[in-house]
Coordinates of N, CA and C in Angstrom, one line a residue:
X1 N 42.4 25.2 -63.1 CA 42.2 26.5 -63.8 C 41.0 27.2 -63.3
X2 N 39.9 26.6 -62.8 CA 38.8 27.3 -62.3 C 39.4 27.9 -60.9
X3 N 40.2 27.6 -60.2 CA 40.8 28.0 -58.9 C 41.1 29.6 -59.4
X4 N 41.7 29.9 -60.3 CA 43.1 30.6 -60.8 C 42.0 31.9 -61.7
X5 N 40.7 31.0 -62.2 CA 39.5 31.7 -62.7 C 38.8 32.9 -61.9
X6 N 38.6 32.4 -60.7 CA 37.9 32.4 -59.9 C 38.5 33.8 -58.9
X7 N 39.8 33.6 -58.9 CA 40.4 35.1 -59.0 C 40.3 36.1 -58.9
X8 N 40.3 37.0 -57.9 CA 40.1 38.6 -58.4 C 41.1 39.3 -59.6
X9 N 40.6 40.1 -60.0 CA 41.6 40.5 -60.9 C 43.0 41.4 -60.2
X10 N 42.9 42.1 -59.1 CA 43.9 42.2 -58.6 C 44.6 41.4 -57.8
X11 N 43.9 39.7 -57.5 CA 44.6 39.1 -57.2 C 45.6 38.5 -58.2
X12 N 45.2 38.3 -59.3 CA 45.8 37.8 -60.4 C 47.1 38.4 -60.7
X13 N 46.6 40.1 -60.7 CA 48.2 41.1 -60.8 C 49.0 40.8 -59.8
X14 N 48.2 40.9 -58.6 CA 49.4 41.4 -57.0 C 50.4 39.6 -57.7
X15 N 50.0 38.6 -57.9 CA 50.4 37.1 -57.5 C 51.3 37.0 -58.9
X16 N 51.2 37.1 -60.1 CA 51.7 37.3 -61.3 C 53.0 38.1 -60.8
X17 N 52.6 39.3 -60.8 CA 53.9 40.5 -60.7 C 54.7 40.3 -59.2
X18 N 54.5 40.4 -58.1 CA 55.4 39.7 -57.1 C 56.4 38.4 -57.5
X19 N 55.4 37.7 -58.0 CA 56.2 36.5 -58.6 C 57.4 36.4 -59.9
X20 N 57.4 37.5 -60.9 CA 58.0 38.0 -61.8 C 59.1 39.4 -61.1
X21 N 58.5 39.6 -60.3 CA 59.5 40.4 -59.5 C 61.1 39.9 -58.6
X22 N 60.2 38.9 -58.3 CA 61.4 38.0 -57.5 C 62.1 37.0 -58.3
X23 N 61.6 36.9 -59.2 CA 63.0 35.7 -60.7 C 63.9 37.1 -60.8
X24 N 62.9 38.3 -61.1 CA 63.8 39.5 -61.8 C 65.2 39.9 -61.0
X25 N 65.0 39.2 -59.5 CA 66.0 39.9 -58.6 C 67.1 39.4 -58.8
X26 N 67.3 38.3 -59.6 CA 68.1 37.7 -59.4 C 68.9 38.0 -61.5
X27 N 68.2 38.6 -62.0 CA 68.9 38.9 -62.8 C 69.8 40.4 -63.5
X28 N 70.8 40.8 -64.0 CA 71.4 41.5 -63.9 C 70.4 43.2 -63.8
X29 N 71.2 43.5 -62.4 CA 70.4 45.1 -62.0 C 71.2 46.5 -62.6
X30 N 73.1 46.1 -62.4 CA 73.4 47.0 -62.7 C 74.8 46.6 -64.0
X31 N 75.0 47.2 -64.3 CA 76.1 47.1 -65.2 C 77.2 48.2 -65.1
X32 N 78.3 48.1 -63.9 CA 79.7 48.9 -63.5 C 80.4 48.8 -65.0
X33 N 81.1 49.7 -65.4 CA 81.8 49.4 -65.8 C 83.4 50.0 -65.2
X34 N 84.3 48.8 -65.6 CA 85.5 48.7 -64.8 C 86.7 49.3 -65.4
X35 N 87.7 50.1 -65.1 CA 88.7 50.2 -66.3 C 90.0 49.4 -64.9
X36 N 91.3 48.3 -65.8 CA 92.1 48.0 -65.2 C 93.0 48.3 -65.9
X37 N 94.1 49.1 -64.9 CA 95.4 49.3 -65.6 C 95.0 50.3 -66.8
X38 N 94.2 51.0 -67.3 CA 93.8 52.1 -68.4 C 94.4 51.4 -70.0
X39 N 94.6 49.8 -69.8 CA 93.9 48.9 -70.8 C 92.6 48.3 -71.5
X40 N 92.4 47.7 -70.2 CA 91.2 47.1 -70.1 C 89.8 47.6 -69.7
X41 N 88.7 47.5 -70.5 CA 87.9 47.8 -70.0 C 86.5 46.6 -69.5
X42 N 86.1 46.4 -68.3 CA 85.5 45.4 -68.5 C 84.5 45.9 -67.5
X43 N 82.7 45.1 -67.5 CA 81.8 45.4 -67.0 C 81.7 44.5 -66.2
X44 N 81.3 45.1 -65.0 CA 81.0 44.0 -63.6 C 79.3 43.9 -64.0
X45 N 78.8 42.8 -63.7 CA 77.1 42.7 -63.8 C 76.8 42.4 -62.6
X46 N 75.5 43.0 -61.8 CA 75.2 42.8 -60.4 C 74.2 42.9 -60.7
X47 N 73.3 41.2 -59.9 CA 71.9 41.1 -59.4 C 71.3 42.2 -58.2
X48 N 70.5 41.6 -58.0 CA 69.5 43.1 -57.5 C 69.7 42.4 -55.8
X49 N 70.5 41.3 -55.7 CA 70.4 40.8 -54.2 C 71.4 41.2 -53.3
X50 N 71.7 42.8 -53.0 CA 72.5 43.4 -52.0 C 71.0 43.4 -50.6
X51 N 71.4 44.7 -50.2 CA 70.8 45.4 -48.9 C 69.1 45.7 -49.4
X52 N 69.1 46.3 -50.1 CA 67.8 47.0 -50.5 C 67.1 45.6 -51.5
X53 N 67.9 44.8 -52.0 CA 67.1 44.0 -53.1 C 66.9 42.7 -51.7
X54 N 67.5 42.8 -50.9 CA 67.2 41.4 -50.4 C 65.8 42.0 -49.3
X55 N 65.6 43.2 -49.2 CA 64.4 43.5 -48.4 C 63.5 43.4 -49.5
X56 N 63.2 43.8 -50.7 CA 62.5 43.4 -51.9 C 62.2 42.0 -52.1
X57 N 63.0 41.6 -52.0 CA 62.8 39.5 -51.8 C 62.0 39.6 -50.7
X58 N 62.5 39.7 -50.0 CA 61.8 39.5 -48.2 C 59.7 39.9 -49.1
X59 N 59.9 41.0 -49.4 CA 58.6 42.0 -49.2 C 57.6 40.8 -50.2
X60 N 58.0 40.8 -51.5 CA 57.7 39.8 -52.2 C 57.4 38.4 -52.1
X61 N 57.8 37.9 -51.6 CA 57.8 36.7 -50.8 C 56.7 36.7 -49.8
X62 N 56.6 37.7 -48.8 CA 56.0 37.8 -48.0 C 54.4 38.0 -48.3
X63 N 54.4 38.8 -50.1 CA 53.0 39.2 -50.5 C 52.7 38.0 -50.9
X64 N 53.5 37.0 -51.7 CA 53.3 35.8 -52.1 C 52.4 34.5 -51.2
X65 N 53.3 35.0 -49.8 CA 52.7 33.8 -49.1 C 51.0 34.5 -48.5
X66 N 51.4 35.6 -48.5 CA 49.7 36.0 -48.0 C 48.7 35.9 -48.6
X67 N 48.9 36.2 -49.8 CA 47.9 36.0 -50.9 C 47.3 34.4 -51.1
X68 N 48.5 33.7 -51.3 CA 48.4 32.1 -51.0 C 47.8 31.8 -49.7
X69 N 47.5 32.3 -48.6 CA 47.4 31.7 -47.2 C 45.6 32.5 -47.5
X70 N 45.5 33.5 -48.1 CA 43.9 34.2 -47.8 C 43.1 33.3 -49.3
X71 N 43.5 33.1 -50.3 CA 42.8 32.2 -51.2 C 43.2 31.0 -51.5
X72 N 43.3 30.3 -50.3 CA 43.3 28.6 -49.5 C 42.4 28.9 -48.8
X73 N 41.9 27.6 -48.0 CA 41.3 27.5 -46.7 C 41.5 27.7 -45.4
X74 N 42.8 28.5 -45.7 CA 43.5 28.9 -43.9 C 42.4 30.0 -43.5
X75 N 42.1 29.9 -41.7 CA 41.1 30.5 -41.3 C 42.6 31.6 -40.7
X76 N 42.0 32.9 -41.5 CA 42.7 33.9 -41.2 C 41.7 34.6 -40.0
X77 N 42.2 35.6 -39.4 CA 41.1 36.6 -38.6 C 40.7 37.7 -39.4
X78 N 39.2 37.5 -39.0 CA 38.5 38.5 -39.9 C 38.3 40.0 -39.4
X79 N 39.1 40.3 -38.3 CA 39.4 41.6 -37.7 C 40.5 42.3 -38.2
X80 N 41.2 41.6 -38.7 CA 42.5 42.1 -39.5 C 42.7 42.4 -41.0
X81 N 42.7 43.9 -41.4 CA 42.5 44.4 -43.1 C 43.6 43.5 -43.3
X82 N 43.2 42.5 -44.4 CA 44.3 41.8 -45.2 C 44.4 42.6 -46.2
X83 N 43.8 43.3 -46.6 CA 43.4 44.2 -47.9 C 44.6 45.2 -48.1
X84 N 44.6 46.2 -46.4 CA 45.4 47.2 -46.4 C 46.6 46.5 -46.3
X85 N 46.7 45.9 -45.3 CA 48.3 45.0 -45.0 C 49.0 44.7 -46.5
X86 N 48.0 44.1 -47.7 CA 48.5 44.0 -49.2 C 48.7 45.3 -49.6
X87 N 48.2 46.3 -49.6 CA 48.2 47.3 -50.6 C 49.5 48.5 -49.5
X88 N 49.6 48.0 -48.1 CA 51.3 48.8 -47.6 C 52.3 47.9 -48.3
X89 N 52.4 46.4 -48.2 CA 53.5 46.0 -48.6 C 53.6 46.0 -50.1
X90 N 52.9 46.2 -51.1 CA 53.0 46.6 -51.9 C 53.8 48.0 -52.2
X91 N 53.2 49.0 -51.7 CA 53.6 50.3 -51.5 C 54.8 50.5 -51.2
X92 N 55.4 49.6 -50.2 CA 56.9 49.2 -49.9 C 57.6 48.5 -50.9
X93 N 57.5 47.8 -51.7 CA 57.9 47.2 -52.3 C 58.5 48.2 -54.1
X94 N 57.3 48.9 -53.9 CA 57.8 50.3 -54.8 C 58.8 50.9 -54.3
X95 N 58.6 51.4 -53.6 CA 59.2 52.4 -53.0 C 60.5 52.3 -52.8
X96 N 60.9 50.7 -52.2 CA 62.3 49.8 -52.4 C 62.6 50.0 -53.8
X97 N 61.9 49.3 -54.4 CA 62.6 49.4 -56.1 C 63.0 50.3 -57.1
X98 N 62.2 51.6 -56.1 CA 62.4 52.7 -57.0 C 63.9 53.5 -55.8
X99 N 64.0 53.2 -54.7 CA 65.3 53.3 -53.9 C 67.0 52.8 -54.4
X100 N 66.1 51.9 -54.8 CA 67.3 50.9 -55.3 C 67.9 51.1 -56.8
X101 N 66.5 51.6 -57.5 CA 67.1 51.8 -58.5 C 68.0 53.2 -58.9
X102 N 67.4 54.5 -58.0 CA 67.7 55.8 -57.8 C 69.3 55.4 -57.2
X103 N 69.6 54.9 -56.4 CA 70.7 54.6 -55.5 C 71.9 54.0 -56.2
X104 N 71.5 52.8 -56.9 CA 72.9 52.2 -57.3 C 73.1 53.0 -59.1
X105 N 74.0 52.8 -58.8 CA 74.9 53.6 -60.5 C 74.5 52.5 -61.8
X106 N 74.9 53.1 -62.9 CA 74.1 52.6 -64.2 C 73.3 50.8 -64.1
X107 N 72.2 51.5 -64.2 CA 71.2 50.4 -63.8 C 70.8 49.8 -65.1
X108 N 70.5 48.7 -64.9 CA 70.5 47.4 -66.5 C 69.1 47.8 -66.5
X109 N 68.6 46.9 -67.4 CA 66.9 47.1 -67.7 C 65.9 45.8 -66.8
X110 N 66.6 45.3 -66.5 CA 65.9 44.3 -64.9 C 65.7 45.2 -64.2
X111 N 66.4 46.0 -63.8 CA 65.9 47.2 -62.7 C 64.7 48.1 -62.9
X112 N 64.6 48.2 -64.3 CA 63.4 49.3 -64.9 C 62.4 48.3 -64.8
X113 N 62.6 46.8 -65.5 CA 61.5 45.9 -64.7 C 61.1 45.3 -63.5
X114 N 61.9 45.5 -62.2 CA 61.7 45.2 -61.2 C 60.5 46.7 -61.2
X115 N 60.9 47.9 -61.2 CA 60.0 48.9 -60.6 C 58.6 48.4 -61.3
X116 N 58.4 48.3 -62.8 CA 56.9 48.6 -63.7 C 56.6 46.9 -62.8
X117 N 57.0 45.9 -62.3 CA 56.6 44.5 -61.3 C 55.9 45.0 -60.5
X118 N 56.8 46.2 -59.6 CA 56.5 46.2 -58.1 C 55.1 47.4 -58.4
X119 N 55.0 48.0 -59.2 CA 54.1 49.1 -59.7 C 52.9 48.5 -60.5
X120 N 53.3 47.2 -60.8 CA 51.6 46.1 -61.3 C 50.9 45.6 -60.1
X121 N 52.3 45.4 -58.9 CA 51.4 44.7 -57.9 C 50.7 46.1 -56.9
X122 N 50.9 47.1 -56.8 CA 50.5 48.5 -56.2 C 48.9 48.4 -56.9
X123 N 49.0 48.3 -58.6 CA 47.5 48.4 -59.0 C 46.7 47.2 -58.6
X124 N 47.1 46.3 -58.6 CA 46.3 45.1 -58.1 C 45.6 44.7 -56.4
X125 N 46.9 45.6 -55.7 CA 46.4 45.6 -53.9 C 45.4 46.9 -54.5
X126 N 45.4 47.8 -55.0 CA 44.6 49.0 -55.0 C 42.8 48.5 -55.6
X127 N 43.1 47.7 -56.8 CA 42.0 47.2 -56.7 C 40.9 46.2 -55.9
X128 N 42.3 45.5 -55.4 CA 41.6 44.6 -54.0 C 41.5 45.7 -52.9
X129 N 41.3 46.7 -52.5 CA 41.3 47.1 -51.8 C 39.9 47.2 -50.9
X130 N 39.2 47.0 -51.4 CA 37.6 47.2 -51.2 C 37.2 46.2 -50.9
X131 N 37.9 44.9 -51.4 CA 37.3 43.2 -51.7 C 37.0 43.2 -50.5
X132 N 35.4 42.5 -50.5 CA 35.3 41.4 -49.1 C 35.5 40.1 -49.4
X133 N 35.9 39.7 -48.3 CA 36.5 37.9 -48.4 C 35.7 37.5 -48.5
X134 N 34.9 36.5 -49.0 CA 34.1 36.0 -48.9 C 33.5 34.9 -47.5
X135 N 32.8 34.5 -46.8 CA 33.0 33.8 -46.0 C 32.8 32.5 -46.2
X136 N 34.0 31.6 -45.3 CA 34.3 30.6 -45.5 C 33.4 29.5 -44.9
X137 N 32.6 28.1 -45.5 CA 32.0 27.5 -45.1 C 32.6 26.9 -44.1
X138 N 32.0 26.8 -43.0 CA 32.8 26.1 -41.4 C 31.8 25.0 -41.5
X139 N 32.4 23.8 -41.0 CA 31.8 22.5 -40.7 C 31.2 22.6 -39.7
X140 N 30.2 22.2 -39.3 CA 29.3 22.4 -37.8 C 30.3 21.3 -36.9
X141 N 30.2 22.0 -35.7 CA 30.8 21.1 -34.9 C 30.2 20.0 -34.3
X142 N 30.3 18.5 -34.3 CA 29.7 17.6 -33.7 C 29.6 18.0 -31.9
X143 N 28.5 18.1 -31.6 CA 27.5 17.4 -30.2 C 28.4 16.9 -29.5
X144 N 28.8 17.3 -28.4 CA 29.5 16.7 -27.3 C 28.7 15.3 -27.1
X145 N 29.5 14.8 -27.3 CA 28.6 13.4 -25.9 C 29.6 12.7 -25.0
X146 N 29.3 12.7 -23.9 CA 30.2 11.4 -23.4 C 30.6 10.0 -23.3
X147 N 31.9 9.8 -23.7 CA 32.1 8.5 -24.1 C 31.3 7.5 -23.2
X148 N 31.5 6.3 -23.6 CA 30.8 4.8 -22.8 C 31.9 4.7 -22.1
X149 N 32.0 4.1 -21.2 CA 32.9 3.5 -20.3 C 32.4 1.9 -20.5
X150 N 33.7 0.9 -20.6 CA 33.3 -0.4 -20.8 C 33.3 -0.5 -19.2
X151 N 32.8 -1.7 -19.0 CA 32.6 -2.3 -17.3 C 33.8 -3.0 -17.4
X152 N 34.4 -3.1 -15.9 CA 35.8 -3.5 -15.4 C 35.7 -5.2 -15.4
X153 N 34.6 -6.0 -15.7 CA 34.5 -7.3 -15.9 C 33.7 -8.0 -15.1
X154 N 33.6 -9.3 -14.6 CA 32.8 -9.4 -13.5 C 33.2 -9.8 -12.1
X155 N 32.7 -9.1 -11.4 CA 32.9 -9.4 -10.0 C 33.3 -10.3 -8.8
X156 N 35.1 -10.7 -8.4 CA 35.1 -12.0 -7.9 C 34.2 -12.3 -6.4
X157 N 34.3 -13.0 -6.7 CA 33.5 -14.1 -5.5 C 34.3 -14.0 -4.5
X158 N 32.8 -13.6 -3.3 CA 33.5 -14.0 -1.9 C 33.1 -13.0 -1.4
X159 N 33.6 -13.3 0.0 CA 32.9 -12.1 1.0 C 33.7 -10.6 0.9
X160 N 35.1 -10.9 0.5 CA 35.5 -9.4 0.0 C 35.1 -8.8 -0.5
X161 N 34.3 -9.1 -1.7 CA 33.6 -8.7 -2.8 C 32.2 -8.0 -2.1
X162 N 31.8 -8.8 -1.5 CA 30.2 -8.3 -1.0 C 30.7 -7.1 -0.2
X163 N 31.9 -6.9 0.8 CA 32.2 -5.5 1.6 C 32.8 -4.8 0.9
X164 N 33.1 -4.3 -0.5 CA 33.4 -3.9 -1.3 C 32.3 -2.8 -2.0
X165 N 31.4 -4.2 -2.7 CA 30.0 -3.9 -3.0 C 29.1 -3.0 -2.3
X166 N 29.1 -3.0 -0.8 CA 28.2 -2.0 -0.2 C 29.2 -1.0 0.5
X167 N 30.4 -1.1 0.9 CA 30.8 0.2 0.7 C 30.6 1.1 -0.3
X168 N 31.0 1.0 -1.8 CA 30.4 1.4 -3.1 C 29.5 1.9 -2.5
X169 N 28.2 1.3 -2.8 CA 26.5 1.8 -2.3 C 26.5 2.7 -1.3
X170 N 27.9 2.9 -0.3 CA 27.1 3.5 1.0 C 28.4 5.1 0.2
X171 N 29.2 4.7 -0.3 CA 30.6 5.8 -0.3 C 30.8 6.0 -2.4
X172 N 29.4 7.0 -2.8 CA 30.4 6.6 -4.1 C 31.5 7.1 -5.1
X173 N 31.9 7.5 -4.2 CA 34.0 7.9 -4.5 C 35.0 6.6 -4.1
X174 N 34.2 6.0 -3.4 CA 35.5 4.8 -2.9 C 35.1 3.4 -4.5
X175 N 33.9 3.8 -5.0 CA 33.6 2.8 -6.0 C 34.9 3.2 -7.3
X176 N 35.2 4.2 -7.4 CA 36.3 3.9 -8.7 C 37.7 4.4 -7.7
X177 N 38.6 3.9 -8.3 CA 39.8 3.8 -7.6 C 40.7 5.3 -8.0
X178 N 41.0 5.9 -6.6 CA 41.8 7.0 -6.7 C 42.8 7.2 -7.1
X179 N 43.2 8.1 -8.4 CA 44.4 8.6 -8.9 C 44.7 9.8 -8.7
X180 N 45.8 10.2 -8.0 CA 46.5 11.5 -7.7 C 46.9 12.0 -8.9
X181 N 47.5 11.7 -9.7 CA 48.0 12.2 -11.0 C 47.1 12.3 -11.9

């Protein structure tokens, strides 16, 4: 709970309302009504997941995981407005919802809530918009040092060994043994 505390308040909105935005998509957007044979009258119900609602998923989703990836410890780049990047796809995300809902024919009341979703998370990038990230404590990097090398063991006996030994001393590239690869 102190994570969640700790919070901006427009992070709180953008992560709340994207998140309530995308359950919404999936529940009834429009309500057709059908006549068959000039008996029957029956209502078709459609979620919000055609053309326009599935770019809304996409946009949503996408604010979800950013939000999530900038208040974790992922080392984002600090050249890059995460701020504005939130507060366009936001802006998109209205702008879908309010397309979508202008566009398709008698719209259910999911639809009037997808817009007031996508229009909580617009106020929330708006007031993050200023935020500075805070910076993130980096671990010092340990000191190069170069490993130990163990020694190859001890030395056989014999006079091979001794012309061995002072080639080494006189050549020292011929002292460790050459690998091409």
């Amino acid at each position: 709970m102190e994570r969640i505390a700790a919070l901006s308040t427009g992070t709180k909105l953008m992560l709340a309302s994207a998140t309530l935005l995308f359950f919404d998509l999936f529940l009834t957007w429009q309500k057709l009504p059908q006549r068959f044979g000039g008996k029957f009258d029956v209502t078709d119900n459609l979620d919000a997941w055609d053309g326009w609602g599935l770019l809304l998923g996409l946009l949503a989703l996408s604010l979800l995981t950013l939000l999530i990836l900038r208040e974790t410890d992922v080392e984002l780049s600090p050249e890059v407005p995460w701020n504005r990047i939130t507060l366009g796809i936001t802006g998109a995300m209205l702008v879908i919802a309010l397309l979508k809902n202008l566009t398709d024919a008698h719209s259910a009341w999911a639809s009037y809530a997808g817009i007031g979703f996508a229009a909580l998370a617009v106020v929330g990038a708006y007031l993050d918009r200023d935020r500075i990230q805070p910076e993130r404590e980096r671990p010092l990097a340990e000191e190069w040092k170069p490993r130990v090398r163990a020694s190859p063991g001890p030395a056989p006996s014999g006079r091979a060994s001794e012309h061995r030994a002072t080639a080494a001393e006189s050549e020292p590239q011929a002292a460790e043994p050459s690998s091409r690869w």
